[in-house]
CSV table of C-alpha atoms in Angstrom, one decimal:
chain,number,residue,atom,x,y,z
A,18,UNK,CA,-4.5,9.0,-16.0
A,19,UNK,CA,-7.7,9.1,-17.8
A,20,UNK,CA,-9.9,11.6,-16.8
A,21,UNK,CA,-13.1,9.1,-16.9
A,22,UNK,CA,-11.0,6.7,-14.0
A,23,UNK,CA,-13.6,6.2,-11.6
A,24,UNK,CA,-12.2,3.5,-9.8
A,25,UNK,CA,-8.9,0.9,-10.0
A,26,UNK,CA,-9.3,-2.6,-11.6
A,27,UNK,CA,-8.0,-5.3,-12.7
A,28,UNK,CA,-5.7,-3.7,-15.4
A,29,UNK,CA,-4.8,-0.7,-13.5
A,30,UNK,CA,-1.6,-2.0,-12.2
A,31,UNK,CA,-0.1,-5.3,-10.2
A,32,UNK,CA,0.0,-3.7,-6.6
A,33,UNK,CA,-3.4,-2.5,-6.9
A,34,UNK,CA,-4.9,-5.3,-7.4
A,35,UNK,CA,-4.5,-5.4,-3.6
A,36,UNK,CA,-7.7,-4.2,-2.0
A,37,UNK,CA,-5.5,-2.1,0.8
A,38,UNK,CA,-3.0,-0.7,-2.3
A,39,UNK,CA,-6.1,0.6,-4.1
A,40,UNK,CA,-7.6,2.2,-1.1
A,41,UNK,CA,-5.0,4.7,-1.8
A,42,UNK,CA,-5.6,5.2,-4.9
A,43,UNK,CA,-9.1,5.9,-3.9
A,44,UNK,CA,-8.4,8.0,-1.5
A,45,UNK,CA,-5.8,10.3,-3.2
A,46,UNK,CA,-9.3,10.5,-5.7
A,47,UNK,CA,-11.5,11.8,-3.2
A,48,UNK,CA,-9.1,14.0,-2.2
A,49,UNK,CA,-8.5,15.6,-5.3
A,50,UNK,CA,-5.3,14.5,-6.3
A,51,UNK,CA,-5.0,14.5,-9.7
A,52,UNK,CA,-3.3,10.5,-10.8
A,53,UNK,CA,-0.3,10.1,-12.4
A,54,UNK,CA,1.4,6.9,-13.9
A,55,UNK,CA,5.0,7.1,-13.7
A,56,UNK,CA,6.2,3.5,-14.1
A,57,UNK,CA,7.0,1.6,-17.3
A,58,UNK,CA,7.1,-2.1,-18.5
A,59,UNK,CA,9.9,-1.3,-21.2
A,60,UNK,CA,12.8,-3.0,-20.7
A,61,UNK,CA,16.3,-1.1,-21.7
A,62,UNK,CA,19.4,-2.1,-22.7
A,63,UNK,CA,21.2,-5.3,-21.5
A,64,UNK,CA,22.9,-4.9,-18.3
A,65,UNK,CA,21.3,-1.1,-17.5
A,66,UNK,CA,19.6,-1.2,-14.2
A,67,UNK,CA,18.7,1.8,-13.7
A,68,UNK,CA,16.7,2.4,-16.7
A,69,UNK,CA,13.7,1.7,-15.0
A,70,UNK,CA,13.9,4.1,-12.7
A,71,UNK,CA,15.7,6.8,-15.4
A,72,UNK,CA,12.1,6.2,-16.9
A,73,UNK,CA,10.2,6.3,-13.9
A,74,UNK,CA,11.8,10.1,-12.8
A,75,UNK,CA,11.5,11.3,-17.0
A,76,UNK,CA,7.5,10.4,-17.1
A,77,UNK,CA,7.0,12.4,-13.6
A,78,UNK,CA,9.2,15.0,-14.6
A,79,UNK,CA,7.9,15.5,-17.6
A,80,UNK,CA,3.7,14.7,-16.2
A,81,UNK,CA,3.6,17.1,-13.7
A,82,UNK,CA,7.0,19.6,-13.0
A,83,UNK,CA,7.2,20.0,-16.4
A,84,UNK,CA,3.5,21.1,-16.8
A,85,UNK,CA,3.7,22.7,-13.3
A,86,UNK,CA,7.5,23.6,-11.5
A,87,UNK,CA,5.8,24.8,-8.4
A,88,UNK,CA,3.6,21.1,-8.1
A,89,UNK,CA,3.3,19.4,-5.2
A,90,UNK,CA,3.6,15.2,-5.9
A,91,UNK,CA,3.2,12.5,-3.6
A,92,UNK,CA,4.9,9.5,-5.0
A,93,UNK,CA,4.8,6.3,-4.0
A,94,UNK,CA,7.8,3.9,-4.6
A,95,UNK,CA,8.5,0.4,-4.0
A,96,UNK,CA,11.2,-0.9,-2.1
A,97,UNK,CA,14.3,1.5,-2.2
A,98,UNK,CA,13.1,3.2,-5.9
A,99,UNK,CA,13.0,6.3,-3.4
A,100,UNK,CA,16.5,6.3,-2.5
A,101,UNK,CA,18.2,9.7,-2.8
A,102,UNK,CA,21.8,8.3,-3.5
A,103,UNK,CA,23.0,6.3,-5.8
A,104,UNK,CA,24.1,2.7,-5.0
A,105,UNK,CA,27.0,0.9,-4.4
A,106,UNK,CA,26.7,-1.0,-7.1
A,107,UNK,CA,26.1,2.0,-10.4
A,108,UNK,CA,22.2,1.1,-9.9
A,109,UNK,CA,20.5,5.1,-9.4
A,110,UNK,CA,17.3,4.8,-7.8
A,111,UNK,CA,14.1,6.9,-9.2
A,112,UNK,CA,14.3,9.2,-6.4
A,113,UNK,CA,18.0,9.8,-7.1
A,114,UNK,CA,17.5,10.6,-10.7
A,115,UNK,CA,14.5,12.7,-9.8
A,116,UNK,CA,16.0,15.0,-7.4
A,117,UNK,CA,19.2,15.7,-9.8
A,118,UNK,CA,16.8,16.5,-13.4
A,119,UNK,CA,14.6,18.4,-11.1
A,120,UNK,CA,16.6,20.1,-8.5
A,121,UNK,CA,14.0,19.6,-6.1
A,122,UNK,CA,15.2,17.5,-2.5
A,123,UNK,CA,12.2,15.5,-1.8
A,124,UNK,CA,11.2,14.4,1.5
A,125,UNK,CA,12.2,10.6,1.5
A,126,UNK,CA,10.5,8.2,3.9
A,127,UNK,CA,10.8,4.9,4.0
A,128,UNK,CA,8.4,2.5,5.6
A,129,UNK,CA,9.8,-1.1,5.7
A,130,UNK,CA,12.3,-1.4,8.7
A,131,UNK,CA,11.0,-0.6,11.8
A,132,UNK,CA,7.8,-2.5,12.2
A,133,UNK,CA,7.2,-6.0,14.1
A,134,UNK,CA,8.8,-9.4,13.0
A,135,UNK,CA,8.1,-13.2,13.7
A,136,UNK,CA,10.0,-12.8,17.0
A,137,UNK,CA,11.9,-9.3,18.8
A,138,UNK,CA,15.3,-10.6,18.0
A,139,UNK,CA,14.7,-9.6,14.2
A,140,UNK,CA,13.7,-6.0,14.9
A,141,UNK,CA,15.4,-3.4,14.6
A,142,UNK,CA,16.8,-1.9,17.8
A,143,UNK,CA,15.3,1.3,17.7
A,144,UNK,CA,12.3,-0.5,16.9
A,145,UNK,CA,12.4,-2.0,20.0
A,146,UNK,CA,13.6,1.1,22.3
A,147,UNK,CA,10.5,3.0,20.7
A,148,UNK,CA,8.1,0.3,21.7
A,149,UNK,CA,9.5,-0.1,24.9
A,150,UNK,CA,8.8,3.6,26.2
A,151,UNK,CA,5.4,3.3,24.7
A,152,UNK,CA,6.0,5.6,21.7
A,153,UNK,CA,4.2,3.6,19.2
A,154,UNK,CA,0.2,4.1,19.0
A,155,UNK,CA,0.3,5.1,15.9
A,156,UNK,CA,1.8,5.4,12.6
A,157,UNK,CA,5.1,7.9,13.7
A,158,UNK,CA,7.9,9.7,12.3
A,159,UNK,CA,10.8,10.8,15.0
A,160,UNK,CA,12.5,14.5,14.7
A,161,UNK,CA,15.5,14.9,17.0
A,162,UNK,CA,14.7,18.2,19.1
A,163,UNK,CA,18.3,19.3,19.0
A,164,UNK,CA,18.9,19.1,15.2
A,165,UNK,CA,15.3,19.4,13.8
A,166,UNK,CA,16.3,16.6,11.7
A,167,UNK,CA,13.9,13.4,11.1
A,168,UNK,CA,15.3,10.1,12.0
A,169,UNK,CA,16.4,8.5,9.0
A,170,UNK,CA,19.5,6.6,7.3
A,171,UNK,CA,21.8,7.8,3.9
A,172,UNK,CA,18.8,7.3,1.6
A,173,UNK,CA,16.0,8.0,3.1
A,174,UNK,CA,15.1,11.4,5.4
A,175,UNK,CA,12.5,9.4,7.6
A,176,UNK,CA,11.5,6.0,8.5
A,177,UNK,CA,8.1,5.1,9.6
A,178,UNK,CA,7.6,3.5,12.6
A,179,UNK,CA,4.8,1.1,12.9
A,180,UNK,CA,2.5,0.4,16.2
A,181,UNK,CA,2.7,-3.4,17.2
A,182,UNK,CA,-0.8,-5.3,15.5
A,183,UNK,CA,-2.3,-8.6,16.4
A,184,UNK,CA,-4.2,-10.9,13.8
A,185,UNK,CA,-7.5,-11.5,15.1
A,186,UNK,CA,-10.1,-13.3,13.0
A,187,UNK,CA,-8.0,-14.0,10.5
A,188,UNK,CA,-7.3,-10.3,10.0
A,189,UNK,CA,-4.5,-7.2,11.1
A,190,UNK,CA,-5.6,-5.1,13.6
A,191,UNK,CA,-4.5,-2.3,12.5
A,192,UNK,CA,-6.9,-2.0,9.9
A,193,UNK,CA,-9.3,-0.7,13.0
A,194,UNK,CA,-6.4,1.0,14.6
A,195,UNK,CA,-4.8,2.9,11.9
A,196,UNK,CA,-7.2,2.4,8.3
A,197,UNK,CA,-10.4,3.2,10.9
A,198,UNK,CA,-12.3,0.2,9.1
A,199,UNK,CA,-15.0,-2.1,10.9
A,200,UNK,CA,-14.7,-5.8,11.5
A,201,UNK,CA,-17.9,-7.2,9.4
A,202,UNK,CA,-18.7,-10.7,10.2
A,203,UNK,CA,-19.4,-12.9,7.0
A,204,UNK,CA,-22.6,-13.9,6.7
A,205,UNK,CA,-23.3,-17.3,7.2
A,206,UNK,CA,-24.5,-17.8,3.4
A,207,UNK,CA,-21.6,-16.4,2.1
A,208,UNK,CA,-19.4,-19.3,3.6
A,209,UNK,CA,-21.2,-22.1,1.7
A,210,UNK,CA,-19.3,-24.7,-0.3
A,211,UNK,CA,-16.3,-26.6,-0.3
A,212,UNK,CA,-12.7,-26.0,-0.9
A,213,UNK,CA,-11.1,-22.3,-1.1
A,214,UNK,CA,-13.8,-19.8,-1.9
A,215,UNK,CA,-13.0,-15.9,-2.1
A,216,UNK,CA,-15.3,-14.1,-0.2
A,217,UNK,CA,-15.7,-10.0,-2.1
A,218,UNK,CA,-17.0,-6.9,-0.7
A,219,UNK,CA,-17.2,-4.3,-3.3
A,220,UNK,CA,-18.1,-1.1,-3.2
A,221,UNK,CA,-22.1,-1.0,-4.0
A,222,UNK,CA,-22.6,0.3,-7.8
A,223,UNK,CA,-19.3,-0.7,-9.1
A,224,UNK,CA,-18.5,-4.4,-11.6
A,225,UNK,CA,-16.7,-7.8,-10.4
A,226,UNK,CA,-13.7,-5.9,-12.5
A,227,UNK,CA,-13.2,-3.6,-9.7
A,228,UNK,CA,-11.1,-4.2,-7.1
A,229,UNK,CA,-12.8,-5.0,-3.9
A,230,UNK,CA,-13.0,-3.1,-1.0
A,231,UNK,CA,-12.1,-5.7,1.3
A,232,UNK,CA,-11.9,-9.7,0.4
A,233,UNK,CA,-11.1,-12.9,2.7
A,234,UNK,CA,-10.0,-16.4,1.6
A,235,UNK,CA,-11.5,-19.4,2.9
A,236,UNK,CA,-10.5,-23.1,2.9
A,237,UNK,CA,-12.8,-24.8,5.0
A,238,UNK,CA,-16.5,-24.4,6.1
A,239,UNK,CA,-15.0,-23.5,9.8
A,240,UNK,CA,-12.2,-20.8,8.7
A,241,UNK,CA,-12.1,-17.8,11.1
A,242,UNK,CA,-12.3,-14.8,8.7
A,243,UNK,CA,-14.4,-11.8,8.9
A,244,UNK,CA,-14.4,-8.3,6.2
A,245,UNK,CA,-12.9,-5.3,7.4
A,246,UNK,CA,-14.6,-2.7,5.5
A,247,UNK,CA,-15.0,1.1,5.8
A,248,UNK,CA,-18.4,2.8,6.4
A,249,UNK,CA,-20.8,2.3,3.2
A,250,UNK,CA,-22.9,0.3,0.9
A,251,UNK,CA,-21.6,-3.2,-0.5
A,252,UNK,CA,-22.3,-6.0,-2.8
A,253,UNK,CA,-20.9,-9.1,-1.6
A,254,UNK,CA,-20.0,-12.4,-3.8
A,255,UNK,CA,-18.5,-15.7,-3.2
A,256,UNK,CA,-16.8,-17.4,-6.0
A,257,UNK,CA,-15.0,-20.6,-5.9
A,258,UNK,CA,-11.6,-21.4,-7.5
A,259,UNK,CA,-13.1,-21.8,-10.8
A,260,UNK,CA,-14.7,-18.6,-10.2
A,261,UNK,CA,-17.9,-19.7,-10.0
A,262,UNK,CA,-20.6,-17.9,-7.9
A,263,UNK,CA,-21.3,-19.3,-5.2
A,264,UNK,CA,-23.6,-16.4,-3.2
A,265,UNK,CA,-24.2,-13.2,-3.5
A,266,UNK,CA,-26.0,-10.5,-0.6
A,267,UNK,CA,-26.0,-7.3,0.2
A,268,UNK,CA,-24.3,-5.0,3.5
A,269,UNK,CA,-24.4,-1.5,4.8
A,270,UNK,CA,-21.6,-0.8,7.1
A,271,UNK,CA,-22.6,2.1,9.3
């Protein structure tokens, strides 16, 4: 939330310190999203589960409809923080508590379900019956034509459902497919040493204290492994488990 955020480190939060988390963060930047953190680290009253996400709904109630009634947010949630009923169990969900201070119904999606497992028998059947007529090349939401509804379950309006990806390199292919990055091979110097050695790509101009665009573990001097990176400029390092630099070049991704 400070206006002088150029870019998310270190300290910005534990799921960005993923390099494909804080592409989103990036993005919503570019496009002109204006950033709002709505979680907390307080903890509440023995016993009270849900006052995390009573928390969570008061800051972006009171960040952005309070400011602005007619906003539009895109939020994103963890797990099922994004339910829209409350549990079984008493626990209320962030999206729950959200849509009753508010009045607003927000459209709900949720995106871990329907995507590939270790073997078919662990998908979901409608996972399956989508990928079988070929419905899957990307990223998709399904509306049934008679109802105009999305397909969904009780907490959620939508789920996503996710193409099939295969791991080549070391890496998901659907970071070509759906993130439209490029598969960057390592350069040679940057493999040197022994042991596990993190290889970076960050974006050119910003510290080590930024999180990379793109970074690939090694553990031998023969590990498959190559950067998938957007177009642009980089500064690459390798550091060993000691964080040690190892290498350093340069890399324009056209």
């Amino acid at each position: 939330m400070d206006p002088n955020f150029e870019y998310p480190k270190y300290a910005s939060g534990y799921y960005l310190r993923d390099p494909v988390f804080a592409t989103a963060v990036r993005t919503a930047k570019q496009l002109g999203y204006r950033l709002i953190a709505y979680d907390t680290s307080e903890r509440g009253p023995e016993g009270d589960r849900s006052f995390r996400d009573r928390t969570q709904a008061a800051n972006i109630k009171a960040r952005v409809f309070d400011r602005d009634k007619d906003a539009k947010v895109f939020v994103i949630a963890g797990r099922l923080h994004a339910s829209e009923i409350v549990a079984p169990d008493g626990w209320t969900p962030m999206a729950a508590v959200l849509k009753k201070v508010t009045g607003i119904d927000p459209f709900t999606v949720y995106a871990p379900t329907m995507s590939q497992r270790l073997s078919r028998e662990e998908e979901h059947p409608w996972y399956r019956a989508a990928d079988a007529r070929g419905l899957l090349k990307q990223p998709t939401i399904f509306v049934d034509k008679s109802t105009g509804r999305t397909l969904g379950f009780e907490p959620c309006d939508a789920y996503v459902f996710w193409p099939r990806f295969e791991v080549r390199d070391g890496r998901p292919d659907w970071m070509v497919t759906t993130l439209g990055r490029k598969q960057v091979p390592i350069p040679e110097a940057m493999r040197a040493g022994r042991g596990k050695r993190l290889v970076q790509a960050f974006f050119e101009g910003e510290p080590d204290s930024a999180i990379p665009a793109d970074q690939m573990l090694l553990d031998r001097p023969e590990a498959p492994g190559v950067l998938m990176l957007p177009p642009g400029k980089y500064r690459l390092r390798t550091v060993d488990e000691q964080t040690t630099l190892l290498g350093t070049a340069s890399l324009h991704v056209p």
